[in-house]
Short mmCIF file of C-alpha atoms in Angstrom, two decimals:
data_model
loop_
_atom_site.label_atom_id
_atom_site.label_comp_id
_atom_site.label_asym_id
_atom_site.label_seq_id
_atom_site.Cartn_x
_atom_site.Cartn_y
_atom_site.Cartn_z
CA MET A 30 125.42 92.10 70.38
CA ASN A 31 122.60 90.40 68.61
CA GLU A 32 119.69 88.17 70.70
CA VAL A 33 119.12 89.33 74.24
CA GLU A 34 119.78 86.53 76.80
CA VAL A 35 118.36 88.56 79.65
CA LEU A 36 116.42 91.66 79.49
CA VAL A 37 116.64 93.86 82.92
CA ILE A 38 113.70 96.45 83.42
CA GLY A 39 115.21 99.14 85.59
CA SER A 40 118.56 100.56 86.16
CA GLY A 41 118.89 101.19 89.75
CA ALA A 42 121.34 99.27 92.29
CA ALA A 43 119.31 95.91 91.68
CA GLY A 44 119.32 96.01 88.19
CA LEU A 45 122.65 97.20 87.19
CA SER A 46 124.62 94.89 90.07
CA CYS A 47 122.52 91.97 88.41
CA ALA A 48 123.36 93.16 84.90
CA LEU A 49 127.13 93.57 85.59
CA ARG A 50 127.47 90.28 87.47
CA LEU A 51 125.92 88.41 84.15
CA ALA A 52 127.74 90.58 81.65
CA LYS A 53 130.94 89.80 83.69
CA ALA A 54 130.04 85.84 83.19
CA GLY A 55 129.80 86.50 79.61
CA ARG A 56 125.96 86.98 79.30
CA ARG A 57 124.42 89.17 76.66
CA VAL A 58 122.05 91.56 78.64
CA THR A 59 119.79 94.73 77.70
CA VAL A 60 119.14 97.18 80.48
CA VAL A 61 116.12 99.41 80.18
CA SER A 62 115.83 102.47 81.90
CA LYS A 63 112.82 105.11 81.85
CA THR A 64 114.85 107.93 81.77
CA SER A 65 118.55 108.13 81.54
CA LEU A 66 120.88 105.23 82.98
CA GLN A 67 121.62 106.89 86.22
CA SER A 68 118.12 107.56 87.50
CA GLY A 69 115.58 105.90 89.75
CA SER A 70 115.49 105.82 93.62
CA THR A 71 119.12 104.37 94.15
CA LEU A 72 120.47 107.78 93.02
CA TRP A 73 118.33 109.42 95.88
CA ALA A 74 119.33 107.00 98.50
CA GLN A 75 121.10 109.04 101.31
CA GLY A 76 121.47 106.65 104.57
CA GLY A 77 123.43 103.85 103.45
CA ILE A 78 123.56 99.97 103.07
CA SER A 79 123.05 97.79 106.46
CA ALA A 80 126.03 94.97 106.71
CA VAL A 81 127.67 93.12 109.77
CA LEU A 82 131.04 94.68 109.59
CA ASP A 83 131.78 95.33 113.14
CA VAL A 84 133.39 92.83 115.39
CA GLU A 85 130.75 93.96 118.31
CA ASP A 86 127.89 93.09 115.88
CA SER A 87 126.57 89.79 114.89
CA THR A 88 124.65 88.34 111.96
CA ASP A 89 122.21 87.19 114.85
CA ASN A 90 121.73 90.78 115.94
CA HIS A 91 121.11 92.15 112.55
CA VAL A 92 118.56 89.22 112.03
CA ARG A 93 116.75 90.12 115.45
CA ASP A 94 116.68 93.78 114.60
CA THR A 95 115.21 92.95 111.20
CA LEU A 96 112.52 90.63 112.68
CA VAL A 97 111.51 93.11 115.40
CA ALA A 98 111.02 95.94 112.59
CA GLY A 99 108.83 93.70 110.59
CA ALA A 100 106.46 93.25 113.37
CA GLY A 101 106.26 89.41 113.27
CA LEU A 102 105.80 89.05 109.44
CA CYS A 103 109.06 88.57 108.10
CA ASP A 104 110.27 85.24 106.49
CA GLU A 105 113.42 84.40 108.90
CA ASP A 106 115.19 82.61 106.20
CA ALA A 107 114.82 85.39 104.08
CA VAL A 108 115.94 87.61 106.60
CA ARG A 109 118.99 85.38 107.35
CA PHE A 110 119.83 84.94 103.76
CA THR A 111 119.98 88.37 103.08
CA VAL A 112 121.85 89.34 106.19
CA GLU A 113 124.64 86.77 105.50
CA GLY A 114 124.99 87.99 101.87
CA GLY A 115 125.62 91.53 103.03
CA PRO A 116 129.52 91.80 103.77
CA ALA A 117 130.14 89.97 100.44
CA CYS A 118 127.91 92.47 98.38
CA ILE A 119 129.59 95.40 100.33
CA GLU A 120 133.14 93.97 99.31
CA TRP A 121 131.73 93.61 95.70
CA LEU A 122 130.84 97.19 95.46
CA LEU A 123 134.42 98.13 96.75
CA GLN A 124 135.74 96.17 93.97
CA GLN A 125 133.63 97.87 91.54
CA GLY A 126 134.99 101.21 92.74
CA VAL A 127 132.42 102.61 95.15
CA MET A 128 134.04 104.92 97.60
CA PHE A 129 132.67 104.26 101.00
CA THR A 130 133.11 106.92 103.99
CA GLU A 131 136.29 105.52 106.08
CA GLU A 132 137.11 106.05 109.72
CA ASP A 133 138.95 109.10 110.68
CA GLY A 134 142.24 109.05 112.31
CA GLU A 135 144.75 106.10 112.49
CA ASN A 136 141.90 103.70 111.09
CA ARG A 137 141.58 105.57 107.78
CA GLY A 138 142.08 103.46 105.01
CA LYS A 139 141.50 100.54 107.31
CA ARG A 140 137.85 100.48 108.39
CA LEU A 141 134.77 101.83 106.73
CA HIS A 142 132.73 104.17 108.90
CA LEU A 143 129.54 102.57 110.22
CA THR A 144 126.65 104.89 111.36
CA ARG A 145 123.52 103.74 113.16
CA GLU A 146 119.71 104.18 112.03
CA GLY A 147 116.56 103.58 113.76
CA GLY A 148 115.66 100.20 114.77
CA HIS A 149 119.31 99.36 114.65
CA SER A 150 121.08 97.81 117.84
CA HIS A 151 124.58 98.43 116.44
CA ARG A 152 126.32 100.77 114.08
CA ARG A 153 126.27 98.47 110.66
CA VAL A 154 125.45 101.16 108.19
CA VAL A 155 128.02 101.48 105.58
CA HIS A 156 127.63 104.79 103.78
CA ALA A 157 129.46 107.41 101.15
CA ALA A 158 128.73 110.72 103.35
CA ASP A 159 125.05 111.37 103.07
CA ALA A 160 124.85 110.21 99.17
CA THR A 161 125.21 106.83 99.23
CA GLY A 162 122.82 106.15 96.46
CA HIS A 163 124.70 108.50 94.35
CA ALA A 164 127.88 107.06 94.90
CA VAL A 165 126.43 103.34 94.10
CA GLU A 166 124.37 104.39 91.12
CA THR A 167 127.14 106.49 89.45
CA THR A 168 129.78 103.95 89.82
CA LEU A 169 127.72 100.87 88.56
CA ALA A 170 126.32 102.90 85.61
CA ALA A 171 129.34 103.94 84.33
CA LEU A 172 130.69 100.37 84.50
CA ALA A 173 127.25 99.10 82.63
CA ALA A 174 127.68 101.67 79.90
CA ALA A 175 131.20 100.73 79.39
CA HIS A 176 130.63 96.89 79.15
CA PRO A 177 130.56 95.32 75.82
CA ASN A 178 127.96 92.73 76.99
CA ILE A 179 125.36 95.28 78.21
CA ARG A 180 123.12 97.10 75.71
CA VAL A 181 121.27 100.17 77.29
CA ARG A 182 117.95 101.32 76.29
CA GLU A 183 117.28 104.68 77.87
CA TYR A 184 114.03 106.73 77.98
CA SER A 185 112.22 103.24 77.20
CA LEU A 186 109.34 102.27 79.10
CA ALA A 187 108.08 98.53 79.53
CA ILE A 188 104.47 98.41 78.65
CA ASP A 189 103.78 94.63 79.47
CA LEU A 190 105.36 91.27 79.40
CA ILE A 191 105.01 88.77 76.85
CA VAL A 192 103.89 85.70 78.18
CA ASP A 193 103.28 82.13 77.20
CA ARG A 194 100.44 81.52 79.57
CA GLU A 195 99.98 78.05 78.67
CA ALA A 196 103.68 77.16 79.68
CA LYS A 197 103.83 79.81 82.17
CA ARG A 198 107.09 81.01 80.75
CA VAL A 199 107.80 84.58 80.12
CA LEU A 200 108.94 85.44 76.59
CA GLY A 201 110.25 89.15 76.74
CA ALA A 202 108.49 92.51 77.05
CA TYR A 203 106.88 94.96 74.84
CA LEU A 204 108.78 98.39 75.25
CA PHE A 205 107.78 101.97 74.44
CA ASP A 206 110.87 104.41 73.01
CA VAL A 207 109.58 107.54 74.48
CA PRO A 208 111.44 110.06 72.12
CA SER A 209 110.05 108.06 68.85
CA SER A 210 106.76 106.48 70.60
CA ARG A 211 107.67 103.62 68.82
CA ILE A 212 106.81 100.17 70.51
CA THR A 213 109.07 97.20 70.04
CA ALA A 214 108.49 93.61 71.01
CA VAL A 215 111.84 92.71 72.53
CA PRO A 216 112.34 88.56 72.81
CA ALA A 217 114.61 87.37 75.84
CA LYS A 218 115.47 84.09 77.22
CA ALA A 219 114.62 85.74 80.83
CA VAL A 220 113.41 88.91 82.08
CA VAL A 221 114.32 90.74 85.49
CA LEU A 222 112.14 93.30 86.85
CA ALA A 223 114.10 95.68 89.05
CA SER A 224 111.63 98.77 88.50
CA GLY A 225 111.47 99.76 91.97
CA GLY A 226 108.22 100.60 93.99
CA ALA A 227 105.11 102.27 93.45
CA ASN A 228 105.29 105.12 96.15
CA GLN A 229 104.06 107.94 93.57
CA VAL A 230 100.47 106.54 93.98
CA TYR A 231 100.60 109.02 96.92
CA LEU A 232 100.44 112.72 96.79
CA TYR A 233 103.60 113.40 98.78
CA SER A 234 106.50 110.92 98.25
CA SER A 235 110.16 111.10 98.71
CA ASN A 236 110.64 108.93 95.64
CA PRO A 237 111.28 110.08 92.07
CA HIS A 238 108.62 110.57 89.42
CA GLY A 239 109.03 107.38 88.05
CA ALA A 240 108.03 105.12 91.11
CA SER A 241 105.08 104.16 89.46
CA GLY A 242 104.71 100.55 90.18
CA ASP A 243 105.52 99.59 86.79
CA GLY A 244 106.97 96.05 87.57
CA ILE A 245 104.32 95.11 90.26
CA ALA A 246 101.59 95.67 87.91
CA MET A 247 103.10 94.06 84.58
CA ALA A 248 103.57 90.95 86.81
CA TRP A 249 100.16 90.82 88.38
CA ARG A 250 98.89 91.15 84.66
CA ALA A 251 100.68 88.34 83.60
CA GLY A 252 99.63 85.84 86.38
CA CYS A 253 102.11 86.43 89.43
CA ARG A 254 101.05 86.70 92.92
CA VAL A 255 101.54 89.95 94.93
CA ALA A 256 102.04 90.15 98.65
CA ASN A 257 101.93 92.54 101.51
CA MET A 258 100.95 95.52 99.34
CA GLU A 259 98.93 97.16 102.38
CA PHE A 260 102.79 97.90 104.06
CA MET A 261 103.60 101.17 102.26
CA GLN A 262 106.28 102.74 104.45
CA PHE A 263 106.10 106.37 105.07
CA HIS A 264 109.46 107.79 105.76
CA PRO A 265 109.05 110.27 108.82
CA THR A 266 111.27 113.29 107.84
CA THR A 267 110.92 114.88 104.31
CA LEU A 268 112.20 118.41 103.86
CA PHE A 269 108.84 120.85 104.27
CA HIS A 270 109.28 123.77 101.50
CA ARG A 271 107.65 125.25 99.09
CA ASP A 272 110.28 124.84 96.26
CA THR A 273 110.94 121.31 97.03
CA ARG A 274 108.58 118.61 97.69
CA ASN A 275 110.51 115.55 97.86
CA PHE A 276 113.93 115.90 99.16
CA LEU A 277 114.57 113.30 102.12
CA ILE A 278 116.11 114.15 105.27
CA SER A 279 118.22 110.98 106.03
CA GLU A 280 117.30 108.80 109.05
CA ALA A 281 121.31 108.80 109.87
CA LEU A 282 120.50 112.41 111.14
CA ARG A 283 118.47 110.79 113.85
CA GLY A 284 121.19 108.08 114.40
CA GLU A 285 123.76 111.00 115.11
CA GLY A 286 121.43 112.70 117.70
CA ALA A 287 118.79 115.03 115.78
CA LEU A 288 115.73 115.28 117.92
CA LEU A 289 112.06 115.69 116.51
CA ARG A 290 110.22 118.78 118.37
CA LEU A 291 106.78 120.44 117.80
CA VAL A 292 106.41 123.93 116.64
CA ASN A 293 105.60 126.76 119.07
CA ALA A 294 102.97 129.35 117.98
CA ASP A 295 105.66 131.76 117.26
CA GLY A 296 107.53 129.20 114.98
CA SER A 297 110.18 128.70 117.43
CA PRO A 298 111.30 124.74 118.18
CA GLY A 299 109.22 123.70 120.93
CA GLU A 300 108.94 120.12 123.16
CA ARG A 301 110.67 117.00 122.37
CA PHE A 302 107.57 114.26 121.84
CA MET A 303 108.87 111.11 120.63
CA PRO A 304 109.72 109.79 124.13
CA ARG A 305 106.21 110.09 124.81
CA PHE A 306 105.42 107.51 122.13
CA ASP A 307 108.46 104.95 122.52
CA PRO A 308 111.37 104.54 124.85
CA ARG A 309 113.76 104.43 121.64
CA GLY A 310 112.92 107.81 121.02
CA GLU A 311 113.94 109.27 117.55
CA LEU A 312 115.57 105.77 116.93
CA ALA A 313 112.17 103.70 117.04
CA PRO A 314 111.25 102.04 113.81
CA ARG A 315 109.81 104.08 111.15
CA ASP A 316 106.50 103.15 111.25
CA ILE A 317 106.29 104.29 114.86
CA VAL A 318 108.17 107.72 114.17
CA ALA A 319 105.67 108.42 111.21
CA ARG A 320 102.62 107.78 113.21
CA ALA A 321 103.80 109.83 116.14
CA ILE A 322 104.52 112.84 113.98
CA ASP A 323 101.12 112.49 112.10
CA HIS A 324 99.57 112.28 115.50
CA GLU A 325 101.05 115.58 116.79
CA MET A 326 100.48 117.21 113.63
CA LYS A 327 96.82 116.38 113.66
CA ARG A 328 96.41 117.01 117.26
CA LEU A 329 98.02 120.60 116.97
CA GLY A 330 97.07 121.58 113.59
CA LEU A 331 100.88 121.56 112.38
CA ARG A 332 101.76 121.55 108.76
CA TYR A 333 105.18 120.11 110.03
CA VAL A 334 107.46 119.29 112.89
CA TYR A 335 111.19 120.16 113.47
CA LEU A 336 114.16 117.85 112.87
CA ASP A 337 116.75 119.82 115.19
CA ILE A 338 120.06 118.92 115.09
CA THR A 339 121.70 122.36 116.01
CA HIS A 340 123.23 120.88 119.31
CA LYS A 341 125.85 119.28 117.56
CA PRO A 342 129.14 121.12 115.97
CA ALA A 343 128.70 122.68 112.89
CA GLU A 344 132.00 121.01 111.53
CA PHE A 345 130.49 117.63 112.58
CA ILE A 346 127.21 118.49 110.52
CA GLN A 347 128.85 119.54 107.51
CA GLN A 348 131.36 116.78 107.42
CA HIS A 349 128.64 113.93 108.11
CA PHE A 350 125.86 115.48 106.04
CA PRO A 351 127.37 117.60 103.07
CA SER A 352 124.69 117.11 100.51
CA ILE A 353 121.78 117.56 103.17
CA TYR A 354 123.77 120.84 104.51
CA ALA A 355 124.34 122.30 100.79
CA HIS A 356 120.70 121.83 99.81
CA CYS A 357 119.09 123.29 102.79
CA LYS A 358 121.65 126.04 102.54
CA SER A 359 120.60 126.56 99.23
CA LEU A 360 116.88 127.20 100.21
CA GLY A 361 118.30 129.52 102.84
CA LEU A 362 118.11 127.27 105.70
CA ASP A 363 121.18 126.65 107.89
CA ILE A 364 120.68 123.38 109.60
CA CYS A 365 123.76 123.99 112.08
CA ARG A 366 121.83 127.12 113.54
CA GLN A 367 118.11 126.48 112.62
CA PRO A 368 115.81 123.30 112.81
CA ILE A 369 114.57 121.51 109.90
CA PRO A 370 110.90 121.57 109.00
CA VAL A 371 110.04 118.01 108.15
CA VAL A 372 106.90 115.94 107.18
CA PRO A 373 106.41 112.14 106.35
CA SER A 374 105.91 111.17 102.90
CA ALA A 375 105.45 107.90 100.94
CA HIS A 376 109.09 106.33 100.79
CA PHE A 377 109.08 102.35 100.34
CA THR A 378 107.05 99.53 99.11
CA CYS A 379 107.42 96.68 101.50
CA GLY A 380 105.33 94.27 99.44
CA GLY A 381 105.49 93.28 95.78
CA VAL A 382 106.03 90.39 93.72
CA VAL A 383 106.52 87.24 95.25
CA THR A 384 109.85 85.56 94.74
CA ASP A 385 111.99 82.65 96.43
CA LEU A 386 115.48 82.96 97.60
CA SER A 387 116.83 82.84 93.98
CA ALA A 388 114.61 85.90 93.17
CA ARG A 389 112.11 83.38 90.91
CA THR A 390 108.55 84.32 90.68
CA ASP A 391 105.60 82.34 89.55
CA LEU A 392 106.67 82.33 85.97
CA ASP A 393 109.52 80.55 84.38
CA GLY A 394 112.14 82.74 83.37
CA LEU A 395 110.72 86.01 85.25
CA TYR A 396 112.87 87.20 88.08
CA ALA A 397 112.02 90.17 90.36
CA ILE A 398 114.33 92.08 92.48
CA GLY A 399 114.81 95.07 94.60
CA GLU A 400 111.69 97.13 95.62
CA VAL A 401 109.59 95.52 93.09
CA ALA A 402 109.81 92.10 94.73
CA CYS A 403 108.31 90.71 98.17
CA THR A 404 111.11 88.56 99.06
CA GLY A 405 109.89 88.12 103.06
CA LEU A 406 112.86 90.18 104.18
CA HIS A 407 110.75 93.48 105.01
CA GLY A 408 107.70 91.74 106.80
CA ALA A 409 105.36 94.67 107.99
CA ASN A 410 107.94 97.20 108.05
CA ARG A 411 111.35 97.58 106.39
CA LEU A 412 114.37 98.22 108.67
CA ALA A 413 116.39 101.44 107.69
CA SER A 414 118.89 100.74 105.23
CA ASN A 415 118.08 97.28 104.41
CA SER A 416 116.63 98.36 101.06
CA LEU A 417 119.99 98.47 99.21
CA LEU A 418 121.19 95.43 101.01
CA GLU A 419 118.24 93.59 99.43
CA CYS A 420 119.05 95.21 96.18
CA LEU A 421 122.42 93.73 96.17
CA VAL A 422 122.06 90.39 97.80
CA PHE A 423 119.11 89.31 95.50
CA ALA A 424 120.68 90.75 92.21
CA ARG A 425 123.52 88.18 93.03
CA ALA A 426 121.05 85.56 93.65
CA ALA A 427 119.24 86.04 90.41
CA ALA A 428 122.49 86.43 88.59
CA GLU A 429 123.82 83.02 89.75
CA ASP A 430 120.54 81.30 89.10
CA LEU A 431 120.56 82.66 85.54
CA HIS A 432 123.78 81.88 84.93
CA ALA A 433 123.28 78.22 85.95
CA THR A 434 120.04 77.92 84.05
CA LEU A 435 120.27 80.15 80.66
CA ASP A 436 122.21 77.43 78.54
CA GLY A 437 118.96 75.15 79.13
CA ARG A 438 116.76 77.97 77.89
CA VAL A 439 115.69 78.19 74.24
CA MET A 440 115.57 81.76 72.89
CA PRO A 441 111.94 82.37 71.95
CA ALA A 442 110.85 83.18 68.55
CA ASP A 443 110.03 86.74 67.52
CA PRO A 444 106.75 87.70 69.05
CA ARG A 445 103.78 89.21 67.75
CA PRO A 446 104.40 92.90 66.96
CA TRP A 447 102.14 95.46 68.83
CA ASP A 448 99.12 96.20 67.13
CA GLU A 449 98.00 99.90 67.07
CA SER A 450 95.64 99.42 63.98
CA ARG A 451 92.51 100.33 66.15
CA VAL A 452 93.72 103.17 68.21
CA THR A 453 93.64 107.06 67.44
CA ASN A 454 95.65 109.87 68.86
CA SER A 455 93.88 111.39 71.71
CA ASP A 456 92.73 115.01 72.03
CA GLU A 457 92.04 114.69 75.80
CA ASP A 458 95.29 114.05 77.49
CA VAL A 459 93.98 116.36 80.17
CA VAL A 460 92.33 113.19 81.25
CA VAL A 461 95.13 111.54 82.22
CA SER A 462 96.98 114.64 84.22
CA HIS A 463 93.33 114.94 86.07
CA ASN A 464 93.21 111.24 87.03
CA TRP A 465 96.71 111.22 88.20
CA LEU A 466 95.93 113.92 90.71
CA GLU A 467 92.76 112.55 91.79
CA LEU A 468 94.41 109.02 92.19
CA ARG A 469 97.32 110.54 94.50
CA THR A 470 94.97 112.76 96.34
CA PHE A 471 92.54 110.25 97.53
CA MET A 472 95.04 107.44 98.20
CA TRP A 473 96.93 110.15 100.55
CA ASP A 474 93.69 111.09 102.39
CA TYR A 475 92.04 107.57 102.53
CA VAL A 476 95.09 105.00 102.70
CA GLY A 477 97.67 106.77 104.35
CA ILE A 478 99.43 106.32 107.71
CA VAL A 479 96.43 105.91 109.53
CA ARG A 480 93.36 104.28 108.13
CA THR A 481 89.48 103.13 108.86
CA THR A 482 87.57 100.57 106.94
CA LYS A 483 85.18 103.27 105.82
CA ARG A 484 88.29 105.34 104.28
CA LEU A 485 89.48 102.23 102.32
CA GLN A 486 86.06 101.33 101.12
CA ARG A 487 85.87 104.96 99.72
CA ALA A 488 89.17 104.60 98.16
CA LEU A 489 88.24 101.18 96.73
CA HIS A 490 85.02 102.62 94.87
CA ARG A 491 87.23 105.57 93.71
CA VAL A 492 89.92 103.34 92.34
CA GLN A 493 87.54 100.98 90.47
CA LEU A 494 85.77 104.04 88.62
CA LEU A 495 89.12 105.12 87.76
CA LYS A 496 90.50 101.78 86.73
CA ALA A 497 87.70 101.49 84.20
CA GLU A 498 87.88 104.98 82.72
CA ILE A 499 91.88 104.41 82.15
CA ASP A 500 91.18 101.19 80.78
CA GLU A 501 88.60 102.51 78.32
CA PHE A 502 91.08 105.46 77.50
CA TYR A 503 94.27 102.81 77.23
CA GLY A 504 92.06 100.53 74.73
CA ASN A 505 91.15 103.23 72.32
CA TYR A 506 94.00 105.78 72.27
CA ARG A 507 97.73 105.62 71.43
CA ILE A 508 99.77 105.47 74.57
CA SER A 509 101.87 107.65 76.17
CA ALA A 510 104.26 107.63 79.05
CA ASN A 511 102.06 109.40 81.18
CA LEU A 512 99.42 106.85 80.35
CA LEU A 513 101.25 103.76 80.97
CA GLU A 514 102.35 105.13 84.43
CA LEU A 515 99.02 106.19 85.32
CA ARG A 516 97.73 102.60 84.36
CA ASN A 517 99.96 100.88 86.64
CA LEU A 518 99.52 103.10 89.29
CA VAL A 519 95.98 102.70 89.75
CA ARG A 520 96.36 98.89 89.55
CA CYS A 521 98.84 99.35 92.42
CA ALA A 522 96.35 101.39 94.20
CA ASP A 523 93.71 98.70 93.75
CA LEU A 524 96.24 96.27 95.30
CA ILE A 525 97.21 98.22 98.09
CA VAL A 526 93.42 98.95 98.95
CA ARG A 527 92.16 95.62 98.54
CA SER A 528 95.22 94.15 100.68
CA ALA A 529 94.67 96.73 103.18
CA LEU A 530 90.60 95.59 103.58
CA GLU A 531 91.84 92.12 103.94
CA ARG A 532 93.90 92.57 107.16
CA LYS A 533 91.63 93.04 110.22
CA GLU A 534 94.38 93.77 112.62
CA SER A 535 97.04 96.92 113.10
CA ARG A 536 100.71 95.33 112.33
CA GLY A 537 103.78 97.49 111.31
CA LEU A 538 103.06 100.01 108.54
CA HIS A 539 99.38 99.10 108.34
CA TYR A 540 97.41 100.90 111.18
CA THR A 541 93.64 100.98 111.30
CA LEU A 542 91.48 102.67 113.85
CA ASP A 543 88.89 99.92 113.29
CA TYR A 544 91.26 97.01 114.40
CA PRO A 545 93.77 98.62 116.56
CA GLU A 546 95.18 95.29 118.01
CA THR A 547 97.60 92.97 116.69
CA LEU A 548 96.56 89.36 116.18
CA ASP A 549 98.77 86.56 117.73
CA THR A 550 99.32 84.98 114.36
CA ALA A 551 101.14 87.06 111.59
CA THR A 552 100.08 85.98 108.01
CA PRO A 553 100.96 87.52 104.78
CA THR A 554 98.31 88.98 102.33
CA ILE A 555 98.77 87.29 99.09
CA LEU A 556 96.78 88.17 96.01
CA PRO A 557 96.73 85.99 92.92
CA GLY A 558 97.79 87.48 89.66
CA ARG A 559 95.33 87.85 86.71
CA ALA A 560 96.43 84.51 84.84
#
């Protein structure tokens, strides 16, 4: 395979499904993965994919639930476009060989089992037990690795996009090969950003280490608008345990009846508290549940609360949640007999690079799909299991638009090689590790679930100091993977804090004590790129 028609940065559900659709249409694609091909946040996704497949459900119901969860900020056209594309994308995954959980009994082999999660009015979440992301990711990765039109570059990080600023066109990207530390300029007719979110900007995150906002930062530096970065979703229930920091306890447990309880002084499960915060109880949207847990932990000085599903039969728990059961059991916790200690953690970036319904950004030839993008679907708060749905629907939209336009695009000339003539090896890598910890700590303390203007201003001051220090380090020393991720994280932190300061209200995931009311008119927060 010679020249690259499409460079796909990211190897999760969004990137791989887009690459496979293009490759099957005869296009030449290179997929860039930060670690192994089977990596990224998709692999960790437990709950499932929302889609209207039940005769008692409807597109209008799913649209309405999404709009309610999004707290008035969703783009209804984007919501309807995404929801309407759900069933076809589930069928496409089935055709690729993804094995979803089926109904028991006489309907086995005829209907997929649908579960219900917070914010959904109907059962509409397709799943593969409690490891849906693993089933989707491993299937798509195997297909991509075997396809002759797809070249995979593992253990490679994108440094920056190559841009013709006068023509406002993307020409490719500079890639850093981690094992060799070599930097290559890769030209392409088009680039697809599928690099995920920026949740590692926080001290506690359910995401893998690589969720460092690379695509968001690169697109902003290239001149693209970024929107709604203040809306960082905190998953209410991550396992609290000294030996594991980011194991997610799926919302599907609450969908199947698990209850949130306080912790008594003797460590036993206490009062159920969610009905005091919302009539939907444990099935309220994630922002409400996360704030309720945060409130109770601060009010009572708790390090965690309990998620209790022990009232369900052990056979039911082990059948529906085998991965969660096995992981907790390996840590000495039997969730059939004991409540699960949980805490909120950063989980999903609702904002991102502004796109249209074909996943096109402000730069000609640059597309953004999945968590890196702001399509208008999520608004101020993502509805559970709409994330993988968005990945699949917009990957299809991008692939269709690319296939229709690639023949009219000229392959760019070889770009200017990366210049390392004026940099040296660093003997102060400790600066990177210290700055990484400092950034994530003050973002957690000052820009977390509950905010104030004073905290945000403190965070902005620290971000600006760190940004200057990191930029100086980046300009003088040879780069490393950790430095690249830190550079992108501090840029995303800056975008998050500046967006939060601009919003003079509380809406969805952005809750500030200084502006607790919600304004009558919902408007997105849009920050222009650096062009």
